[in-house]
Coordinates of C-alpha atoms and ligand atoms in Angstrom, one line a residue:
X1 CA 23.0 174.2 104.4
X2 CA 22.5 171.2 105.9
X3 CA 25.3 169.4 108.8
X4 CA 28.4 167.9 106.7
X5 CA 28.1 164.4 106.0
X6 CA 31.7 164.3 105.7
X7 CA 33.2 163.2 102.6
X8 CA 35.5 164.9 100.0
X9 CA 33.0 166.0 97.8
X10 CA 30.7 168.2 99.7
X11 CA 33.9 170.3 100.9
X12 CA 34.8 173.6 99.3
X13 CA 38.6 173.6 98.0
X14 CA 41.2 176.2 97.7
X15 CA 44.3 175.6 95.3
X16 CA 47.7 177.4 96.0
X17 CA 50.1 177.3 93.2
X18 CA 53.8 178.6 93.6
X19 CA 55.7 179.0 90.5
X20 CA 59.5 177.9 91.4
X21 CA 63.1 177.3 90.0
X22 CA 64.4 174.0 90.0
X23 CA 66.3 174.7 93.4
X24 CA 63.3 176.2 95.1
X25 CA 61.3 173.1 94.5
X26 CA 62.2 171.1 97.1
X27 CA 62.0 173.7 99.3
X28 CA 58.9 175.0 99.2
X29 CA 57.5 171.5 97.9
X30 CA 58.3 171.2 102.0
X31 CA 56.4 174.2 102.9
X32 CA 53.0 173.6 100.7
X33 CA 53.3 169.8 101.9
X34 CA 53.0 171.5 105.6
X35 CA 49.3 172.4 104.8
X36 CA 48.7 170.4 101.5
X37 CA 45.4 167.2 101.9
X38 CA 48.0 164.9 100.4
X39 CA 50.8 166.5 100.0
X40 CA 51.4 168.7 97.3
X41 CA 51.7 168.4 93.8
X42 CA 54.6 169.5 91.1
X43 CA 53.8 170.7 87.5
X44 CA 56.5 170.1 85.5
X45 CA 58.1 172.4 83.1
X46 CA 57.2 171.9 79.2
X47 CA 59.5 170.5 77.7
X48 CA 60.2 171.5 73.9
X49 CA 58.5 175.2 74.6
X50 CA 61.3 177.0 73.3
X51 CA 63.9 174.8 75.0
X52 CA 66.2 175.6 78.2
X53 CA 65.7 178.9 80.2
X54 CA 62.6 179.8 77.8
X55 CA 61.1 179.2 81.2
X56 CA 62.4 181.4 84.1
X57 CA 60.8 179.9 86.9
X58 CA 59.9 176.3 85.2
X59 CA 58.1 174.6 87.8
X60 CA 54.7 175.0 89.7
X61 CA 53.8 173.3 93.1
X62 CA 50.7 173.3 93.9
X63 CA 49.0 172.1 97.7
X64 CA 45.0 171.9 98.4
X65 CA 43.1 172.8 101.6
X66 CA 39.7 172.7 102.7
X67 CA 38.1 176.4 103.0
X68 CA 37.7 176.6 106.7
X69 CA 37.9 179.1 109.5
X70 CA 41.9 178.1 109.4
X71 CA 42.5 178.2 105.9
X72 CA 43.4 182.0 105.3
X73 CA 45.8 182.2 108.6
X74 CA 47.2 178.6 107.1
X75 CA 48.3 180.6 103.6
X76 CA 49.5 183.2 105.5
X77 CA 51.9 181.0 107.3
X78 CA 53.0 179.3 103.8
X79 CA 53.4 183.1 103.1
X80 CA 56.2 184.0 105.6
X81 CA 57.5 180.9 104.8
X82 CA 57.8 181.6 101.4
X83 CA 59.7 184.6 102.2
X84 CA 61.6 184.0 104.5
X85 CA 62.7 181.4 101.8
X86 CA 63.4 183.9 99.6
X87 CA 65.6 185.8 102.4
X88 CA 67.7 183.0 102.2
X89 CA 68.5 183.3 98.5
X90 CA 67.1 179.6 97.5
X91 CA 66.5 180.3 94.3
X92 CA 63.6 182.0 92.7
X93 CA 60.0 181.9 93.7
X94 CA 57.1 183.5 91.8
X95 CA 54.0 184.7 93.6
X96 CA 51.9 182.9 95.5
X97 CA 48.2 182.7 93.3
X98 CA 45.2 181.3 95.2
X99 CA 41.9 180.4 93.8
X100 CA 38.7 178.3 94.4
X101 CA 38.6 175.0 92.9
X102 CA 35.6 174.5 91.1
X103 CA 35.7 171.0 89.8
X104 CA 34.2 168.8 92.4
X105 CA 35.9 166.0 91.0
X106 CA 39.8 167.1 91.4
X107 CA 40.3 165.3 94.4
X108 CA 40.0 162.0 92.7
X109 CA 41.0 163.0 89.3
X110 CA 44.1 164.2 91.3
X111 CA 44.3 160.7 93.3
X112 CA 44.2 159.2 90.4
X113 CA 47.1 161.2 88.3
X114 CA 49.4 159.9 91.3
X115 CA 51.1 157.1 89.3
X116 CA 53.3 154.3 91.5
X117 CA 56.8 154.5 91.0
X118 CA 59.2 152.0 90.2
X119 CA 63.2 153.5 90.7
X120 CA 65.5 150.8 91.4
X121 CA 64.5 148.1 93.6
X122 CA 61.8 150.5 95.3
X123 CA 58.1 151.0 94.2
X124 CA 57.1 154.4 95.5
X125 CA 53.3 154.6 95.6
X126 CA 51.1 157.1 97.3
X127 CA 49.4 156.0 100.4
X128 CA 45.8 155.9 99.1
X129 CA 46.7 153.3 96.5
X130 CA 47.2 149.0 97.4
X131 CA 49.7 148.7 94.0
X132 CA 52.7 146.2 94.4
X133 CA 54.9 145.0 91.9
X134 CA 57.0 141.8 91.7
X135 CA 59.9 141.3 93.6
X136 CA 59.9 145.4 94.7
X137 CA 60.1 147.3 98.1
X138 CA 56.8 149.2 98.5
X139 CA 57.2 152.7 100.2
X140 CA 53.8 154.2 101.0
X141 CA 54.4 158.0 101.0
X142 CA 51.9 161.1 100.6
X143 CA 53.4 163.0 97.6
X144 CA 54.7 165.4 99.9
X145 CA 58.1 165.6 98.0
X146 CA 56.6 164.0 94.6
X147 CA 56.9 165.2 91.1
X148 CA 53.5 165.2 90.2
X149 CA 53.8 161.4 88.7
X150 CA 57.3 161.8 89.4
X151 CA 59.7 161.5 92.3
X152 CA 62.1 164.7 92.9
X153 CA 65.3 163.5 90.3
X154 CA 67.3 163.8 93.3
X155 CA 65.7 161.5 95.5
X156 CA 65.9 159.3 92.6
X157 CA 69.1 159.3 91.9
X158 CA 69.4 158.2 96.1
X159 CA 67.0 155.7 95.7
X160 CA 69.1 154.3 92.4
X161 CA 72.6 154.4 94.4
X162 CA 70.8 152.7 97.0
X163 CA 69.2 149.8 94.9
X164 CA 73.2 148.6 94.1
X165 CA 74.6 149.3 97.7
X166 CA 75.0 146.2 100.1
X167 CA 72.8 147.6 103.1
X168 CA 72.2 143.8 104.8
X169 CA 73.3 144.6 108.5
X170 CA 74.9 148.1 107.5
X171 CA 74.7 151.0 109.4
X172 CA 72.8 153.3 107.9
X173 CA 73.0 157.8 108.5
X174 CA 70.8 159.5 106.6
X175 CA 71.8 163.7 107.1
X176 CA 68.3 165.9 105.7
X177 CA 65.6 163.1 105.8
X178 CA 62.8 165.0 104.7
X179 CA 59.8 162.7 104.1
X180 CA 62.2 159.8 105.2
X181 CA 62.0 158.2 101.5
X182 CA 65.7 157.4 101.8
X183 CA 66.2 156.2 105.6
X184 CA 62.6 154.3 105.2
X185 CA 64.3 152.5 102.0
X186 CA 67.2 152.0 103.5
X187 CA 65.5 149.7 106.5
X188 CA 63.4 148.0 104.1
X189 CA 66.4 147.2 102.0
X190 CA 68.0 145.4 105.1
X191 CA 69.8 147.7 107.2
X192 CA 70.5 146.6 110.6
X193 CA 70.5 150.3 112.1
X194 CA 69.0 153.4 110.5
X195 CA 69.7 157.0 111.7
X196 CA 67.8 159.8 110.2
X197 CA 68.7 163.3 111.0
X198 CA 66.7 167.3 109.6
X199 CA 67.1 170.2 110.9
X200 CA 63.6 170.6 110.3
X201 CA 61.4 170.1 113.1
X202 CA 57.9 169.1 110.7
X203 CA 60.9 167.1 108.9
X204 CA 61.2 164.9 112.2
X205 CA 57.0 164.7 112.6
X206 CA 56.6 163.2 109.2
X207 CA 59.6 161.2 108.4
X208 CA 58.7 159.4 112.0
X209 CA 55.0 159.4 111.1
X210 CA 56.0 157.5 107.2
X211 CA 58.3 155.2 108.8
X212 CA 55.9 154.0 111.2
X213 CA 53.5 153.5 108.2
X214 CA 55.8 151.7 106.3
X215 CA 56.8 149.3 109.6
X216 CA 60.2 150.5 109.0
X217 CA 62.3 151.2 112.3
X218 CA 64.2 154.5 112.3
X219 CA 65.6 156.6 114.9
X220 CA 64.6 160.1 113.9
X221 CA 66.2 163.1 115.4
X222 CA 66.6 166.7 115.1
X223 CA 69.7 168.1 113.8
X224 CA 72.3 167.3 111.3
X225 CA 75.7 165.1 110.6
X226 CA 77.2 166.8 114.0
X227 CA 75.0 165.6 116.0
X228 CA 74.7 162.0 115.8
X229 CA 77.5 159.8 117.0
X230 CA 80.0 156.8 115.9
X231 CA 80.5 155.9 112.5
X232 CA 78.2 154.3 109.5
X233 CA 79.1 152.1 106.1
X234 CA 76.8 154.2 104.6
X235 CA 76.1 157.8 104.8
X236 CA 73.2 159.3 103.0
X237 CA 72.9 163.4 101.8
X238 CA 70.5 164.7 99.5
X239 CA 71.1 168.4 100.0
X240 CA 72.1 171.2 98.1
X241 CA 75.4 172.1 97.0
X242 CA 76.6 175.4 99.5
X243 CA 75.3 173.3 102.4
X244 CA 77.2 169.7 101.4
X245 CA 80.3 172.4 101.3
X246 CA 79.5 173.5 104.6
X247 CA 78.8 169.8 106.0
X248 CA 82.0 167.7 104.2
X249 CA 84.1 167.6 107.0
X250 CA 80.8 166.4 109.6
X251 CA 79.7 163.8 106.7
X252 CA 83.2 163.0 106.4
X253 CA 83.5 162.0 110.4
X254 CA 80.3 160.1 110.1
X255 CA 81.7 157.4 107.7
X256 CA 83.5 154.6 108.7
X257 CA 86.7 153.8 106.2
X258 CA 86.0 152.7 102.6
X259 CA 82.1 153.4 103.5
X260 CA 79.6 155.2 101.0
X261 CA 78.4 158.1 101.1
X262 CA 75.6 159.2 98.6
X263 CA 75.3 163.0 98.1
X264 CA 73.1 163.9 95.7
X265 CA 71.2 167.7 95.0
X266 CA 74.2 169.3 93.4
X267 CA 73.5 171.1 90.2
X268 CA 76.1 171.5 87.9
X269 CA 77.6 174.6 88.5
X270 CA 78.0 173.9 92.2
X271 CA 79.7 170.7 92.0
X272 CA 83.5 172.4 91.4
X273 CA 83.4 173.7 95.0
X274 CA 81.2 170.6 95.9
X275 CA 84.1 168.1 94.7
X276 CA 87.1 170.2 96.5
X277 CA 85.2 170.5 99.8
X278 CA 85.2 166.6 99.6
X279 CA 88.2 166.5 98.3
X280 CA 89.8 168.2 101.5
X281 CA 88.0 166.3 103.6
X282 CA 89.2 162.9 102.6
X283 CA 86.4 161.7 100.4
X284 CA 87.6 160.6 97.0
X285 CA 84.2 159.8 94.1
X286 CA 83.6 156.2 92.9
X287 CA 80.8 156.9 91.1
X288 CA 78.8 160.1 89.8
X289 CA 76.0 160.2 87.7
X290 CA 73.9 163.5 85.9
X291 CA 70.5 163.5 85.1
X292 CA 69.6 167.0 83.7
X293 CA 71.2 169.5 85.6
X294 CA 71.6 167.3 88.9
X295 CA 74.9 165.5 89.6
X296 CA 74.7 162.7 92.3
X297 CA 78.1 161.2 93.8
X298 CA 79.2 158.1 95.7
X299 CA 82.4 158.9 97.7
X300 CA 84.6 156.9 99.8
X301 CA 87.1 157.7 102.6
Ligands
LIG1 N1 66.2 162.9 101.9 C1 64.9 163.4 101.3 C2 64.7 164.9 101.4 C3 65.7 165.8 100.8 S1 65.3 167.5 101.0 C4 64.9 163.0 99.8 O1 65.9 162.5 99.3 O2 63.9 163.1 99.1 C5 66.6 168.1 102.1 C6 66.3 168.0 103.5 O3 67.5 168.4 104.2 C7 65.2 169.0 104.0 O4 64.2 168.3 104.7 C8 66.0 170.0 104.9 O5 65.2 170.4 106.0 C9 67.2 169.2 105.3 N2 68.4 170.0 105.6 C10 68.9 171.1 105.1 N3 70.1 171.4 105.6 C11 70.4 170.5 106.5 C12 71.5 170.2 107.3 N4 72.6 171.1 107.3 N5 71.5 169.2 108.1 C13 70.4 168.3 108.1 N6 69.4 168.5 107.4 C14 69.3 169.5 106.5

């Protein structure tokens, strides 16, 4: 075989696919994204298959790597990660299948698939594509935390809350940044400061790495609510239920009187314990909205 001439197409692929329960996606949509060519990818359940919980795992993410020397010990690592995942009782996760992609055309059949996104007053649009659309704020993003030609619901919901928030010279805290969707969106959107906090060290690398391809200043740290000082108008928290109960009273500190804060990545049955945690600490709801089985709140103190 000749030298590469570089180029998608004379690579040899591998696909892993992870079948996953709607709170495991985000989760190990993180880990796949790790070692994913353009982020990863999210198969969505069927919808009118029998209806709800025909599915028990619903969801499929899928990430694709080269087949080189690295790739085997890469899948490994998404291995341990996976189960160490699973240690933690985030939902459940199916086994990891891995196969050979045959079609030399995925790549850009894939590409292509990736739709723009228009939530709110945001257009979300992979990195590979120049679309724009009148009167929006572009953020560039690999689909490291997309839907397939969706956005995570969550993230959503955040981006919606933020469209009808005042952020012009605002101080701005966003507590599990991820990609950095939310913080990046909220300096585009006019904030005059933008904190952006994971615990997540690849967290930090990326959300840094998208902000500075979007020409959006952040100041991106490692660690969570306690760890930041001073107070913010806004305060933003797409997490998971047990972990916004363990956080209230930090969030809470963070948020200067009759400020916002966004938490969002509650599903149903955790928002009870979610509402009294806030509840305790201070933070009364303005506004809560539901899409499927996530609930998103704006609270106040
Ligand atoms: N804000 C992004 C990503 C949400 S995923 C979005 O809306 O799409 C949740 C993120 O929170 C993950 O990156 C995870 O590493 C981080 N996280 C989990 N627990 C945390 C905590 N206690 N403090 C800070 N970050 C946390």
């Amino acid at each position: 075989m000749g030298a590469s001439t570089g180029g998608d197409r004379n690579l040899r692929w591998l696909e892993i696919a992870v079948p996953a329960h709607a709170e495991a996606v985000e989760a190990v949509s993180e880990i796949l994204s790790r070692i994913g060519h353009n982020g990863i990818a999210v198969d969505m359940p069927s919808v009118g298959a029998g209806g709800r919980g025909a599915e028990p795992l619903g969801y499929t993410v899928k990430a694709y790597l080269v087949e080189d020397a690295d790739a085997f010990a890469k899948v490994s690592d998404v291995r341990d990660a996976l189960g160490h995942l699973q240690a933690f009782g985030l939902g459940p996760i199916g086994e990891l299948a891995l196969r050979r992609v045959e079609d030399e055309d995925w790549l850009e059949a894939w590409k292509a698939s990736l739709e723009p996104i228009r939530v709110g007053s945001f257009l979300v649009r992979p990195t590979w594509s120049d679309a724009s659309a009148e009167g929006a704020i572009v953020i560039a993003l690999d689909p490291g935390m997309a839907f397939g030609t969706g956005l995570h619901p969550t993230t959503q919901q955040c981006l919606e809350a933020l469209s009808t928030l005042r952020l012009d010279g605002r101080r701005v805290l966003d507590v599990g940044t991820g990609s950095g969707i939310l913080a990046i969106a909220a300096a585009k959107q006019g904030a005059s400061e933008v904190v952006a906090v994971d615990v997540d060290p690849i967290a930090v690398g990326a959300a840094a790495q998208n902000a500075e391809r979007n020409g959006a200043r952040l100041d991106v740290r490692r660690g969570s609510a306690d760890d930041v000082a001073g107070e913010f108008d806004v305060v933003l928290a797409n997490l998971v239920g047990p972990v916004l109960v363990a956080i209230a009273p930090s969030l809470r500190a963070r948020l200067r009187r009759s400020g916002s804060l966004v938490a969002a990545g509650i599903v149903r049955d955790a928002e009870p314990d979610v509402l009294v945690a806030f509840a305790r600490s201070g933070l009364g709801v303005v506004d809560r909205q539901q899409r499927d089985d996530w609930i998103r709140l704006i609270l106040t103190a």
